[in-house]
Coordinates of C-alpha atoms in Angstrom, one line a residue:
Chain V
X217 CA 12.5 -40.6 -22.2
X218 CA 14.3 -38.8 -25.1
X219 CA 18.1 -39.2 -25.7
X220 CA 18.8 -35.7 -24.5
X221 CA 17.2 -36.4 -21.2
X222 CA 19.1 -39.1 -20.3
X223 CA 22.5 -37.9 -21.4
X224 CA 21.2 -34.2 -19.5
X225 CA 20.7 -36.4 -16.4
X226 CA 23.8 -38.5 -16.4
X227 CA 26.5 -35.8 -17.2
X228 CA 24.6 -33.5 -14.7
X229 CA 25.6 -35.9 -11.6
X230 CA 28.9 -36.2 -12.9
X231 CA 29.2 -33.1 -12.8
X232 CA 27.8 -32.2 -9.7
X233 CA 30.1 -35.0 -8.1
X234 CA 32.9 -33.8 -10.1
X235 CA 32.3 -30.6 -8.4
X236 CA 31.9 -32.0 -5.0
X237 CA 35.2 -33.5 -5.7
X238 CA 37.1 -30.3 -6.8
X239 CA 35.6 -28.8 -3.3
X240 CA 36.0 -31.6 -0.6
X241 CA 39.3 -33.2 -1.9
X242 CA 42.0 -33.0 0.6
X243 CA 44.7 -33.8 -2.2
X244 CA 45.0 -30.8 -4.7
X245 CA 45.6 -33.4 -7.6
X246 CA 42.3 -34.5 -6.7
X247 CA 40.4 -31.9 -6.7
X248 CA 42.1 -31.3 -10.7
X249 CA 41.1 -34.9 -11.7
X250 CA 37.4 -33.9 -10.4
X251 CA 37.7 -30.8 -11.8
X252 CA 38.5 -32.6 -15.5
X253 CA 35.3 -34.6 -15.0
X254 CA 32.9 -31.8 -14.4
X255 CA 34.7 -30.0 -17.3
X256 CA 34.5 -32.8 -19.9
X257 CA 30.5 -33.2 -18.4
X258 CA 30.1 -29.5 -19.4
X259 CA 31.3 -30.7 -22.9
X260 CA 29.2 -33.5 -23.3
X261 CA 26.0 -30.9 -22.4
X262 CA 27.2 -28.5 -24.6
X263 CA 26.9 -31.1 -27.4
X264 CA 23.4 -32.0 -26.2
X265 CA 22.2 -28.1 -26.8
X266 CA 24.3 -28.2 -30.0
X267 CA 27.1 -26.4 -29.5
X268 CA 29.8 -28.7 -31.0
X269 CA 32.2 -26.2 -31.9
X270 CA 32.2 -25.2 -28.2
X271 CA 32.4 -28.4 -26.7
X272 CA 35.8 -29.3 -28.6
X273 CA 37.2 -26.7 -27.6
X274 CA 36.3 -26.9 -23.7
X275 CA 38.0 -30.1 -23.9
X276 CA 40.7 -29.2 -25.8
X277 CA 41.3 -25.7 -23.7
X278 CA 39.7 -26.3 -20.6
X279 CA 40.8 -30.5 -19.6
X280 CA 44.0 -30.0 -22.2
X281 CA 45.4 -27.2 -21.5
X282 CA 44.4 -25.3 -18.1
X283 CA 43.9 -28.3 -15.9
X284 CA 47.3 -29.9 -17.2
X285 CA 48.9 -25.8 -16.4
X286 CA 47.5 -26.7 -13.1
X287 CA 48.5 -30.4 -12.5
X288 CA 52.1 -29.0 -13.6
X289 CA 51.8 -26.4 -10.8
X290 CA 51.0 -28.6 -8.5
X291 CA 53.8 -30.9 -9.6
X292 CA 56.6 -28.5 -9.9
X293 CA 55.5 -26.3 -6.4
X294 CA 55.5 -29.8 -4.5
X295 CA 52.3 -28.7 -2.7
X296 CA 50.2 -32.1 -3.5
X297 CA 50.0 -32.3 0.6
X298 CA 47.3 -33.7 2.0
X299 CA 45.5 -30.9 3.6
X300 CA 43.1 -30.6 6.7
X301 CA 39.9 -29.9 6.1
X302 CA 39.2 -29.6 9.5
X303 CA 42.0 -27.0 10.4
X304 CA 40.2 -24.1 11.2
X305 CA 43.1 -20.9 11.6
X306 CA 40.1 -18.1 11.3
X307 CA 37.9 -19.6 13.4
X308 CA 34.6 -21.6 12.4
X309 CA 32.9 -18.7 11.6
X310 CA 34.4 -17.8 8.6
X311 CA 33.7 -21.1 7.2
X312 CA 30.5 -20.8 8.3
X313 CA 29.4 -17.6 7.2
X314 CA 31.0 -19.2 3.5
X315 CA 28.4 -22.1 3.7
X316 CA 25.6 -19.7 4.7
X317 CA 26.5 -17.4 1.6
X318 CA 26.8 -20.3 -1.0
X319 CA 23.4 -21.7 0.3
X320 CA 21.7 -18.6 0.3
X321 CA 23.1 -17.6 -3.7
X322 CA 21.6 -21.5 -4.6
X323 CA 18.4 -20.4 -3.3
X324 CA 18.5 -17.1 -5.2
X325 CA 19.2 -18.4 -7.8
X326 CA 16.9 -21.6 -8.0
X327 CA 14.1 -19.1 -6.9
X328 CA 14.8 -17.0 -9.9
X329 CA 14.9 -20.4 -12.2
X330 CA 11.9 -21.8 -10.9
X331 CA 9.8 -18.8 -11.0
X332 CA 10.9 -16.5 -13.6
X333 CA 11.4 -20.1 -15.8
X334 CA 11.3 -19.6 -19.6
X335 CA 10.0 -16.3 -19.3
X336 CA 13.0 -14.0 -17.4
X337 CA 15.1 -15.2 -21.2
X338 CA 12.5 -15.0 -24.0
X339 CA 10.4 -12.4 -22.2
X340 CA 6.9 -14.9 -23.9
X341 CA 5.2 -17.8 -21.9
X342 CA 6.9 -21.3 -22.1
X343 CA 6.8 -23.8 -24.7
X344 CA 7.6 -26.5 -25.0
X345 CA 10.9 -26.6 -27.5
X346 CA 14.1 -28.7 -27.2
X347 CA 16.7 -28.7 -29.9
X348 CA 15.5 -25.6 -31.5
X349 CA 12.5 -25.6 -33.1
X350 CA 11.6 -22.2 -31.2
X351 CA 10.2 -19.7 -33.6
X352 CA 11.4 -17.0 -31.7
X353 CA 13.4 -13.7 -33.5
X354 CA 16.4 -12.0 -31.4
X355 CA 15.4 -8.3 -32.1
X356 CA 19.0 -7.3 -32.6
X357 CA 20.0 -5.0 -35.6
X358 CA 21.8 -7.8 -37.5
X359 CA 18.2 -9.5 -37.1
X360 CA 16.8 -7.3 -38.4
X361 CA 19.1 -6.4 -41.0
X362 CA 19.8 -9.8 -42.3
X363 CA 17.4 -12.4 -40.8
X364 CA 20.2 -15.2 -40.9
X365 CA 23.0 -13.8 -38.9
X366 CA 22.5 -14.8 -35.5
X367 CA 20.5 -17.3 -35.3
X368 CA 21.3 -21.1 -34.2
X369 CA 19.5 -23.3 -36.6
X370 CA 19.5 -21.9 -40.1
X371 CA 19.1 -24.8 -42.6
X372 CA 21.5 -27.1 -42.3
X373 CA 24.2 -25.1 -41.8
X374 CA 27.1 -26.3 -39.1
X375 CA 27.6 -24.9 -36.0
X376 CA 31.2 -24.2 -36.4
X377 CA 30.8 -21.7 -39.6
X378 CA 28.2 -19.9 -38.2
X379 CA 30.5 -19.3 -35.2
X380 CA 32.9 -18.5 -37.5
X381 CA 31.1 -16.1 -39.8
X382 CA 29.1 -13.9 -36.1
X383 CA 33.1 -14.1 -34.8
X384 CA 34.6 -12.4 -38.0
X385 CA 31.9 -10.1 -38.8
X386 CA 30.4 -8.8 -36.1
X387 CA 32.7 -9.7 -33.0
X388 CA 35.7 -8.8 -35.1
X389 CA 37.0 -6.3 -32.6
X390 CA 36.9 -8.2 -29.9
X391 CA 38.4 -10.7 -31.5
X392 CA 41.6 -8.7 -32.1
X393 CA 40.8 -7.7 -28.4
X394 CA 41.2 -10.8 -27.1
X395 CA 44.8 -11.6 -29.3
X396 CA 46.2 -8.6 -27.5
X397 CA 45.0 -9.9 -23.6
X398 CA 46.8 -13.0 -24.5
X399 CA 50.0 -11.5 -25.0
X400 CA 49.4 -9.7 -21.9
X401 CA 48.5 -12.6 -20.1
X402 CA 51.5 -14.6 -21.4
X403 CA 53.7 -11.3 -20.9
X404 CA 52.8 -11.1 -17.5
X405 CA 52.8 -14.4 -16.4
X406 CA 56.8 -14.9 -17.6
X407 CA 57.5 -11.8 -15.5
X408 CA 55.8 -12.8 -12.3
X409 CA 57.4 -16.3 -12.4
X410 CA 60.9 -15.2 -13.3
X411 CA 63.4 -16.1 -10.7
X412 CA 65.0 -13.0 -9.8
X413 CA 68.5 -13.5 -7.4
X414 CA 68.0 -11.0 -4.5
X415 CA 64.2 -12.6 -3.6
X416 CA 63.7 -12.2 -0.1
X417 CA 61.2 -14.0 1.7
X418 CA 57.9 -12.7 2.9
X419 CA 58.6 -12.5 6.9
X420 CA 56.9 -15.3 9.2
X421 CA 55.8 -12.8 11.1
X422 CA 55.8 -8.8 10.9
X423 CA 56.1 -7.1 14.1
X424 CA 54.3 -3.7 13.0
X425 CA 51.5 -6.1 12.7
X426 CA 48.7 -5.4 15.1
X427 CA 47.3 -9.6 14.8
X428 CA 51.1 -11.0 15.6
X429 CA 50.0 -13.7 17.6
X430 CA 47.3 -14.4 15.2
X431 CA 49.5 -14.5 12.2
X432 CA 52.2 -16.5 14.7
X433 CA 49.1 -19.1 15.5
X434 CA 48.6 -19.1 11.4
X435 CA 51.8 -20.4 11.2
X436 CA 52.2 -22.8 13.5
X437 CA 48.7 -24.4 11.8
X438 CA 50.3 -24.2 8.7
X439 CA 53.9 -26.3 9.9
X440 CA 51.5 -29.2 11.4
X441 CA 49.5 -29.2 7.7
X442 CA 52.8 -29.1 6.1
X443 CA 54.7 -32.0 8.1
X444 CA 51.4 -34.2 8.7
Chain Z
X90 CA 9.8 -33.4 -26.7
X91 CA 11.1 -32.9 -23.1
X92 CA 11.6 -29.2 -22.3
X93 CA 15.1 -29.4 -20.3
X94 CA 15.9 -25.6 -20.1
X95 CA 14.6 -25.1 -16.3
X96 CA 16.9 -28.3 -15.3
X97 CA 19.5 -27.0 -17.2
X98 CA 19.4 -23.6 -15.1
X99 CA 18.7 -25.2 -12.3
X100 CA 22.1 -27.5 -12.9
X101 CA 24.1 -24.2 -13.8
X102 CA 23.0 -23.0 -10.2
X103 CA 24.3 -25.8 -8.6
X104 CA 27.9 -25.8 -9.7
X105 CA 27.9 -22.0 -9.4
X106 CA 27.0 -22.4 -5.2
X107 CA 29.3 -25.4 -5.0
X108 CA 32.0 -22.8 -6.5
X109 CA 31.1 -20.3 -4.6
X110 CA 31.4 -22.6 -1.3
X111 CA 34.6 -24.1 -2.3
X112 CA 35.9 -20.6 -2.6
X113 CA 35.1 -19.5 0.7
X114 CA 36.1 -22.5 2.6
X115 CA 39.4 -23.7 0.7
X116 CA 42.1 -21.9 1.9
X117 CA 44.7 -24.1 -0.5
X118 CA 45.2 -21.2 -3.7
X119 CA 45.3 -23.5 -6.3
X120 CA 42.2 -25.4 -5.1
X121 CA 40.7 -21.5 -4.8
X122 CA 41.5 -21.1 -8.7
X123 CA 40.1 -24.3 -9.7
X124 CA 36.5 -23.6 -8.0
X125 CA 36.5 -19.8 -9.7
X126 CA 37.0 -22.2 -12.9
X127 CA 34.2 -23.7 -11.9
X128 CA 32.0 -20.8 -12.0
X129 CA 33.0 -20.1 -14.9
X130 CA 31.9 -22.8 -16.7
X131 CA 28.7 -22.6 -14.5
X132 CA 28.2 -19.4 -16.2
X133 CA 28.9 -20.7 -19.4
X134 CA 26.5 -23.5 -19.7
X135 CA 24.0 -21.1 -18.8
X136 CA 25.1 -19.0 -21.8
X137 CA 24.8 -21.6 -23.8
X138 CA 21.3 -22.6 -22.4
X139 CA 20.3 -19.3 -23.0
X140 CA 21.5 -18.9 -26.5
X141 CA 19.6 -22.0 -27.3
X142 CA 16.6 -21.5 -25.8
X143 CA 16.2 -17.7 -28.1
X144 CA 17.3 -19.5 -30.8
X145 CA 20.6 -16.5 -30.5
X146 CA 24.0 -17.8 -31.9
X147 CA 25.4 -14.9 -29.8
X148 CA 25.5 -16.7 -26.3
X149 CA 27.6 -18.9 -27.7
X150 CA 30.0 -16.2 -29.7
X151 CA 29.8 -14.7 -25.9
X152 CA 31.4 -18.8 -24.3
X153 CA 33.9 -18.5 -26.6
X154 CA 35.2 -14.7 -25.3
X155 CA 35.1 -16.5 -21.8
X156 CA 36.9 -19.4 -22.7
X157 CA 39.8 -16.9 -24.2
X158 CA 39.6 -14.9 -21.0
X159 CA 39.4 -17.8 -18.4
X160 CA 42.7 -19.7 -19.8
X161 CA 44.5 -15.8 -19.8
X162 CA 43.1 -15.5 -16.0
X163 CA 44.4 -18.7 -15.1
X164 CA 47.8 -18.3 -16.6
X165 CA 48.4 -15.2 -14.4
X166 CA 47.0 -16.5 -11.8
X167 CA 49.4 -19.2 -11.5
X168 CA 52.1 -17.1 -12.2
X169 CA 51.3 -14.9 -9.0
X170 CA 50.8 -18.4 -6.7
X171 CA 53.9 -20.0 -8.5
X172 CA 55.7 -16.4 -7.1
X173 CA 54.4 -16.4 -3.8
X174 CA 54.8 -20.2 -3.1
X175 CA 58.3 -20.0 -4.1
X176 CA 59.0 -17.4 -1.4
X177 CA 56.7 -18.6 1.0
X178 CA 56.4 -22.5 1.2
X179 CA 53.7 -24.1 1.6
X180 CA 51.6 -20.6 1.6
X181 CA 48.0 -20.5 1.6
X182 CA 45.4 -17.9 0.9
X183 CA 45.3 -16.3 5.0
X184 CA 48.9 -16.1 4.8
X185 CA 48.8 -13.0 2.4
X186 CA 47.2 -11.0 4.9
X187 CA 51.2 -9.5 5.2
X188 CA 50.0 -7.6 2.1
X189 CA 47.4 -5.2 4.3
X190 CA 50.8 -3.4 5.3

């Protein structure tokens, strides 16, 4: 057993449980402290595929920064209520029909895996390579153009500056793309969660609504979660 | 040698469904938010699996762009259930069916 296998096999059911947690938590604080440990799993497997650059910053964006915005949401809302799972306002069908849906995109998707394997990505019959010793060539034109760019293991190069160097070459406008969404983002967010004074509340219950009672019987679910 | 890409897939599935369930069934929004993040990152070690297994820098070039545009996505969308929770306590995700009009 190589050391990749057993770190691949280990952070895989942490994950897995970790995402099991996020899911069947009834506490939403839970369901962030599961979420940080299928995050920081992700990290460690990004490391075992060599992606260091990567897997610093998943944990320094993902478990530093958006579970903590979350966790302070939670906080500040006061909505770290225990919440029934069992409470069923749409009837069992809908929850159902989301089981039948998740269960049918896993077998999709592990029929694709186990089928297509190696073969759907490289488009040539499996090897056997781990850690990059594959002698494949992406046919892309900065492959072709300069036969370094691109690719993962050149020398002994580290990961972080060839990142750096396919980022501020090639990606470049994106790049810049992605410095303007942030604003946005951060523009946007400020506005929507700016206490205005004349805020009305959204009705309990709209009488042009054809589903009253439904909405009324939505409610009345929602005070028993709330007080229990 | 162990050839670990097929598990790797295989694992990338996984989360992705679990995601996918626990966005269907959770009804709580912030709970809803944290299983699309899930997917996300589902998504993203396959990236990575894939850029590693064509020897491609690029799938990870294309992580990073999601990482940017995950922590943007979950800014606002905090912003829009820290709006609606403050006028609606306790809201969860049926209760914005008073949005159909």
């Amino acid at each position: 057993m190589s050391v990749q296998l057993v770190v691949f096999f280990i952070c895989a059911l942490i994950a897995l449980f970790g995402a099991g947690g996020v899911v069947w938590s009834r506490s939403p604080v839970h369901s962030a402290l599961s979420l940080v440990a299928t995050l920081f799993a992700i990290a460690v497997l990004f490391l075992n595929q060599n992606a260091q650059f990567l897997a610093a910053v998943q944990v320094i964006v993902y478990t530093g920064a958006i579970v903590i915005l979350i966790l302070f949401v939670i906080m500040l809302l006061g909505v770290d209520k225990l919440e029934n799972l069992a409470d069923e306002p749409l009837g069992i069908g809908f929850r159902v029909a989301g089981g039948v849906v998740a269960v049918a995109l896993l077998a999709v998707l592990l029929a694709v895996f186990f089928f297509g394997g190696r073969t759907i990505v490289t488009g040539k019959p499996a090897q056997a390579t781990f850690g990059g010793t594959s002698t494949y060539q992406p046919i892309s034109q900065q492959a072709v153009s300069n036969p370094q760019a691109g690719v993962i293991d050149t020398a002994d190069v580290p990961n972080i500056n060839l990142l750096g160097k396919q980022i501020f070459t090639q990606y470049i406008l994106a790049f810049e793309v992605t410095a303007a969404l942030l604003t946005i983002a951060v523009v946007g967010a400020v506005v929507m969660a700016h206490r205005s004074k004349q805020v009305q509340p959204i009705p309990d219950e709209p009488e042009s609504l054809d589903s009253g009672a439904d909405l009324a019987a939505i409610d009345a679910a929602g005070e028993e979660v709330r007080e229990a | 040698m162990t050839n670990l890409d097929v598990p790797y897939l295989v694992l990338a599935g996984g989360l992705f469904a679990v995601g996918a369930f626990g966005l269907l069934y959770r009804r709580n929004p912030l709970v809803m938010l944290m299983c699309v993040e899930l997917m996300l990152n589902a998504v993203n070690l396959t990236f990575v699996t894939f850029g590693r297994m064509m020897n491609d820098l690029n799938g990870q070039v294309i992580v990073f762009f999601v990482l940017v545009v995950a922590a943007a996505e979950v800014v606002v969308g905090l912003a829009i259930i820290v709006a609606v929770i403050r006028r609606r306590p306790g809201a969860s995700a049926d209760d914005l069916k008073v949005l159909r009009g």
